[in-house]
XYZ file of C-alpha atoms in Angstrom:
389
model
C -30.149 -9.413 -47.656
C -27.037 -11.234 -48.775
C -24.902 -8.841 -46.730
C -26.984 -9.508 -43.607
C -26.719 -13.253 -44.253
C -22.934 -13.087 -44.465
C -22.823 -10.939 -41.324
C -24.959 -13.440 -39.400
C -22.748 -16.294 -40.590
C -19.540 -14.548 -39.484
C -21.125 -13.695 -36.125
C -22.154 -17.324 -35.560
C -18.716 -18.585 -36.615
C -16.880 -16.373 -34.150
C -19.309 -17.345 -31.365
C -18.663 -21.047 -32.063
C -14.898 -20.474 -31.996
C -15.168 -18.577 -28.720
C -17.442 -21.123 -27.027
C -15.236 -24.018 -28.170
C -12.271 -22.193 -26.626
C -14.264 -21.785 -23.385
C -15.294 -25.465 -23.267
C -11.971 -26.805 -24.675
C -13.587 -28.358 -27.758
C -12.508 -28.660 -31.403
C -14.517 -26.064 -33.416
C -14.192 -28.168 -36.578
C -16.768 -30.551 -35.139
C -19.406 -27.803 -35.330
C -18.426 -26.044 -38.567
C -21.172 -27.747 -40.597
C -23.843 -26.659 -38.074
C -23.055 -22.924 -38.248
C -25.037 -21.991 -41.385
C -28.163 -23.890 -40.313
C -28.624 -22.943 -36.648
C -29.209 -19.897 -34.478
C -27.063 -18.957 -31.468
C -29.306 -20.794 -28.980
C -29.087 -24.079 -30.895
C -25.352 -23.752 -31.456
C -24.806 -23.109 -27.744
C -26.988 -26.102 -26.746
C -25.079 -28.449 -29.080
C -21.688 -27.232 -27.838
C -22.772 -27.486 -24.186
C -24.023 -31.043 -24.763
C -20.726 -32.059 -26.367
C -18.758 -30.580 -23.488
C -20.546 -32.743 -20.913
C -21.129 -29.685 -18.720
C -24.396 -29.003 -16.925
C -26.701 -26.182 -17.921
C -26.157 -23.011 -15.837
C -28.417 -22.403 -12.843
C -29.390 -19.011 -14.235
C -30.719 -20.348 -17.530
C -33.098 -17.386 -17.933
C -30.171 -15.005 -17.544
C -28.237 -16.868 -20.227
C -31.209 -16.719 -22.616
C -31.435 -12.953 -21.996
C -27.833 -12.457 -23.127
C -28.261 -14.746 -26.132
C -31.248 -12.623 -27.160
C -29.146 -9.489 -26.601
C -26.480 -10.945 -28.899
C -28.942 -11.952 -31.601
C -30.495 -8.465 -31.607
C -27.226 -6.546 -31.358
C -27.003 -4.135 -34.338
C -24.762 -5.386 -37.116
C -23.773 -1.869 -38.149
C -21.098 -0.567 -35.736
C -22.412 2.972 -36.231
C -25.809 2.145 -34.699
C -24.718 -0.070 -31.802
C -23.888 2.566 -29.171
C -27.311 2.447 -27.473
C -26.980 -1.327 -26.966
C -23.445 -0.891 -25.601
C -24.732 1.758 -23.195
C -27.387 -0.701 -21.968
C -24.664 -3.300 -21.375
C -22.532 -0.703 -19.567
C -25.401 0.049 -17.165
C -25.918 -3.648 -16.445
C -22.202 -4.204 -15.704
C -22.015 -1.259 -13.299
C -22.879 -3.484 -10.324
C -21.104 -6.723 -11.228
C -17.881 -8.174 -12.588
C -19.333 -10.695 -15.054
C -22.692 -11.164 -16.773
C -23.965 -14.101 -14.697
C -23.441 -14.976 -11.022
C -22.077 -12.982 -8.094
C -18.389 -13.800 -8.419
C -15.838 -13.292 -11.176
C -16.256 -16.652 -12.943
C -16.722 -16.227 -16.689
C -19.677 -18.036 -18.241
C -20.809 -18.852 -21.771
C -22.834 -15.618 -21.702
C -19.621 -13.593 -21.320
C -17.994 -15.321 -24.293
C -21.065 -14.981 -26.519
C -21.580 -11.261 -25.831
C -17.837 -10.525 -26.018
C -17.690 -12.217 -29.428
C -20.640 -10.230 -30.748
C -19.665 -6.741 -29.564
C -15.879 -6.968 -30.069
C -15.949 -5.699 -33.661
C -18.013 -2.663 -32.661
C -16.025 -1.790 -29.531
C -12.620 -1.964 -31.193
C -13.796 0.666 -33.670
C -14.803 3.188 -30.996
C -12.808 6.353 -30.410
C -11.054 6.867 -27.064
C -13.668 9.408 -26.004
C -16.479 6.933 -26.769
C -14.679 4.187 -24.818
C -14.345 6.514 -21.809
C -18.156 6.785 -21.703
C -18.396 2.973 -21.351
C -16.073 2.317 -18.354
C -17.831 -0.864 -17.168
C -17.902 -2.437 -20.626
C -14.216 -1.639 -21.122
C -13.285 -2.976 -17.674
C -15.248 -6.197 -18.362
C -13.710 -6.726 -21.823
C -10.216 -6.023 -20.499
C -10.795 -8.605 -17.754
C -11.842 -11.257 -20.313
C -8.970 -10.630 -22.729
C -6.438 -10.758 -19.898
C -8.063 -13.753 -18.204
C -8.492 -15.903 -21.323
C -6.103 -16.546 -24.205
C -8.247 -15.182 -27.046
C -5.412 -13.582 -29.011
C -5.834 -15.970 -31.934
C -9.538 -15.075 -32.272
C -9.728 -11.378 -31.418
C -7.500 -8.372 -31.808
C -6.618 -7.083 -28.350
C -8.458 -3.923 -27.341
C -5.911 -1.393 -26.141
C -6.948 0.764 -23.214
C -5.400 4.006 -22.112
C -4.111 3.449 -18.577
C -4.227 6.432 -16.219
C -1.040 8.252 -15.256
C -0.555 8.070 -11.517
C 0.397 11.390 -9.942
C -0.543 11.219 -6.276
C -0.825 14.534 -4.529
C 2.057 15.475 -2.267
C 2.017 17.989 0.519
C 4.027 21.048 -0.437
C 6.473 22.308 2.171
C 5.749 25.944 2.935
C 8.677 28.194 2.003
C 10.041 30.168 4.941
C 9.548 33.893 4.468
C 13.126 34.744 5.483
C 13.134 38.237 4.022
C 9.936 39.164 5.837
C 11.249 37.634 9.066
C 14.509 39.594 8.872
C 12.606 42.793 8.220
C 10.461 42.232 11.308
C 13.555 41.598 13.433
C 15.114 44.866 12.257
C 11.993 46.838 13.173
C 11.796 45.165 16.593
C 15.486 45.877 17.335
C 15.023 49.533 16.360
C 12.043 49.906 18.722
C 13.953 48.331 21.582
C 16.900 50.692 21.022
C 14.559 53.704 21.236
C 13.088 52.702 24.633
C 14.466 54.280 27.842
C 16.931 52.172 29.814
C 14.678 52.030 32.884
C 11.827 50.657 30.829
C 14.131 48.052 29.280
C 15.335 46.919 32.722
C 11.759 46.660 33.929
C 10.858 44.586 30.928
C 13.807 42.209 31.383
C 12.188 40.656 34.417
C 8.885 40.216 32.553
C 10.699 38.747 29.524
C 12.525 36.235 31.670
C 9.253 35.120 33.237
C 7.621 34.905 29.833
C 10.543 32.908 28.393
C 10.290 30.459 31.244
C 6.570 30.098 30.664
C 7.095 29.616 26.925
C 9.641 26.848 27.534
C 7.181 25.024 29.754
C 4.467 25.421 27.116
C 6.801 24.002 24.447
C 7.511 20.993 26.644
C 3.781 20.406 27.033
C 3.225 20.692 23.284
C 5.983 18.236 22.366
C 4.152 15.241 23.815
C 1.035 15.506 21.578
C 3.221 16.106 18.463
C 5.225 12.977 19.230
C 1.976 11.077 19.714
C 0.693 12.260 16.312
C 3.929 11.170 14.610
C 3.707 7.713 16.183
C 0.055 7.475 15.128
C 0.923 8.326 11.498
C 3.674 5.718 11.584
C 1.209 3.108 12.791
C -1.127 3.928 9.900
C 1.602 3.762 7.236
C 1.230 1.028 4.653
C 5.022 0.648 4.783
C 4.525 -1.516 7.890
C 3.023 -4.214 5.643
C 5.221 -6.567 3.629
C 3.063 -6.782 0.483
C 4.322 -9.085 -2.255
C 3.300 -10.576 -5.580
C 2.432 -14.268 -5.349
C 1.575 -17.074 -7.764
C -0.878 -19.743 -6.617
C 0.435 -23.145 -7.665
C -2.318 -25.228 -6.094
C -5.605 -24.633 -4.278
C -8.075 -26.935 -2.539
C -11.106 -26.873 -0.277
C -10.515 -26.594 3.457
C -11.115 -30.024 5.018
C -13.413 -28.737 7.778
C -14.768 -25.324 6.675
C -17.014 -24.885 3.627
C -16.293 -21.146 3.359
C -12.493 -21.522 3.242
C -9.947 -22.467 0.595
C -6.295 -23.393 1.090
C -3.634 -22.201 -1.368
C 0.051 -22.944 -1.927
C 1.648 -19.688 -3.057
C 5.070 -18.935 -4.545
C 6.355 -15.631 -3.099
C 9.939 -16.004 -4.316
C 11.125 -17.921 -1.257
C 12.727 -21.353 -1.072
C 9.545 -22.764 0.429
C 5.982 -22.259 -0.815
C 3.648 -20.500 1.604
C 0.365 -22.066 2.669
C -2.462 -19.535 3.041
C -6.090 -20.018 4.100
C -8.599 -17.621 2.485
C -12.361 -17.115 2.798
C -12.921 -17.355 -0.958
C -14.866 -20.608 -1.333
C -18.143 -18.734 -1.884
C -16.686 -16.609 -4.687
C -14.367 -18.841 -6.720
C -13.315 -22.444 -7.175
C -9.862 -23.956 -6.517
C -9.455 -24.416 -10.291
C -9.956 -20.685 -10.905
C -7.242 -19.809 -8.393
C -4.674 -22.285 -9.702
C -1.859 -20.508 -11.604
C -3.376 -17.121 -10.754
C -1.275 -14.137 -9.687
C -2.290 -12.574 -6.367
C -1.204 -9.880 -3.923
C -0.598 -10.954 -0.344
C 0.677 -9.675 2.984
C 3.512 -11.945 4.089
C 4.275 -10.534 7.548
C 1.017 -11.331 9.329
C 1.515 -13.607 12.321
C 1.225 -17.261 11.179
C -1.616 -19.156 12.784
C -4.118 -21.960 12.316
C -7.560 -21.381 10.813
C -9.768 -24.343 11.683
C -6.679 -26.493 12.312
C -4.933 -25.573 9.030
C -1.816 -23.382 9.163
C -1.960 -20.056 7.317
C 1.176 -18.008 6.599
C -0.157 -14.938 4.856
C -3.181 -12.907 3.817
C -4.406 -12.719 0.206
C -5.705 -9.187 -0.428
C -9.143 -9.098 -2.058
C -11.404 -6.385 -3.431
C -15.067 -6.385 -2.417
C -18.092 -4.358 -3.458
C -20.143 -2.506 -0.846
C -22.497 -5.358 0.104
C -19.771 -8.044 -0.210
C -21.669 -9.988 -2.876
C -18.676 -9.734 -5.241
C -15.203 -10.554 -3.918
C -12.023 -11.258 -5.897
C -8.266 -11.328 -5.205
C -6.298 -8.317 -6.443
C -4.507 -9.015 -9.723
C -0.864 -8.005 -10.257
C -0.083 -7.120 -13.888
C 1.327 -9.647 -16.313
C 5.113 -9.511 -15.984
C 5.164 -8.959 -12.207
C 7.346 -11.689 -10.681
C 6.501 -13.825 -7.614
C 8.175 -12.381 -4.523
C 8.341 -8.848 -5.921
C 7.544 -6.158 -3.334
C 4.590 -3.880 -3.961
C 5.580 -0.233 -3.484
C 3.770 3.079 -2.964
C 5.133 6.261 -4.527
C 6.424 8.687 -1.908
C 6.048 6.211 0.989
C 9.254 4.737 2.363
C 9.880 2.601 5.396
C 10.855 -0.863 6.477
C 8.017 -3.347 7.040
C 7.623 -4.998 10.423
C 9.191 -8.454 10.686
C 5.852 -9.697 12.026
C 2.764 -7.546 12.620
C 1.731 -7.340 16.256
C -1.947 -8.367 16.567
C -2.228 -6.509 19.891
C -1.427 -3.175 18.187
C -4.147 -3.818 15.586
C -1.884 -2.366 12.863
C -3.667 -4.177 10.046
C -7.087 -3.026 11.271
C -5.885 0.597 11.224
C -4.408 0.394 7.699
C -7.039 -1.587 5.749
C -9.735 1.164 5.927
C -7.401 3.220 3.688
C -7.073 0.468 1.050
C -9.498 0.727 -1.883
C -9.739 0.598 -5.675
C -10.358 3.779 -7.658
C -13.008 4.309 -10.338
C -10.860 2.393 -12.847
C -10.210 -0.564 -10.531
C -6.621 0.365 -9.618
C -5.720 -0.794 -6.092
C -4.569 2.096 -3.866
C -3.574 3.142 -0.351
C -5.133 6.574 0.268
C -5.238 7.034 -3.510
C -1.604 5.972 -4.098
C -1.466 2.916 -6.427
C -0.138 -0.542 -5.505
C 2.842 -0.535 -7.918
C 5.015 -3.349 -9.283
C 7.799 -3.263 -11.858
C 5.192 -4.130 -14.512
C 2.570 -1.569 -13.442
C -0.248 -1.215 -10.898
C -2.252 -4.017 -9.289
C -5.929 -3.955 -10.242
C -9.374 -5.437 -9.750
C -12.416 -5.694 -11.995
C -14.391 -4.078 -9.140
C -14.172 -0.259 -9.152
C -14.468 1.733 -5.902
C -14.099 -1.425 -3.827
C -12.770 -1.911 -0.319
C -9.626 -4.043 -0.001
C -8.998 -6.495 2.823
């Protein structure tokens, strides 16, 4: 019993530290309350001290507090509970709400399961992809390094498939030519002369056929060029400031550093999914060569690329890796080409390319399966198998 008591005390202590970090409070103020109170009471006292309002989904929060209180203390017997959490996270980015805003529930559950997850083998972690994606999002989003050891994840090696050029069977071709020349030499001269006329006619017909074929091939090449992601000037950006659009509730306005002398102003339809505070100082990926224009009377000079689940209930900007610098170009292995100075809206280039932008099962942003790469690694999202626009 004493062991369980010490375990409960340590669990409560780490939850208090985590919640105080979330609400920007001094944990020392609650140290005397830890031994006497359960998680629900500790959370209520911390929330009251923070001056924040109770979450709208209070029942959902209570569910995750109960999950935390009942989570097995022995790491060897916790896998079933982790599997339950993995199933729940399969359709969302965070525990509460439809966006990617972290709540107290995320911090409480993260604090409780961290010790068990960090002890899992790589093969066991691979069976919990949604839990691992969620924990990786939290530890990269919040500065919890002083409280928790960072969970290291094996990142996938990116080896996009390339079309192999067919080797020309020169030996076989030469052999065929030799046989054909021998047969021609054996034919009577009269027959050869008679065939000359037919060959000339056939050659003329073949030339005309080649001319006819060239047009569709040229069309196909132009079509492929139009669909190439190389037409887009995709760069890493850092949002310095964000605010609500003055006349549109669904829009936010951001000032973004893309490595130029002047900050770019961009209007995005993200108001439903995140607050201006959440976007401030956040790295993003944006297309910088869209034609500038006003959205509800506010100038926009770019397009922030966002990942979205199938029914568009979860939307979040793509996240460049830590270490990627503002203004850095995003590249795609094996795809070269100069981006357009400004995309032509009449050609609908963007509309033809975006259907091929998506995240893979691990949340890596790709074009036709080829990752969005920076000098620090691939751009990602917490939403796997998402469309990108």
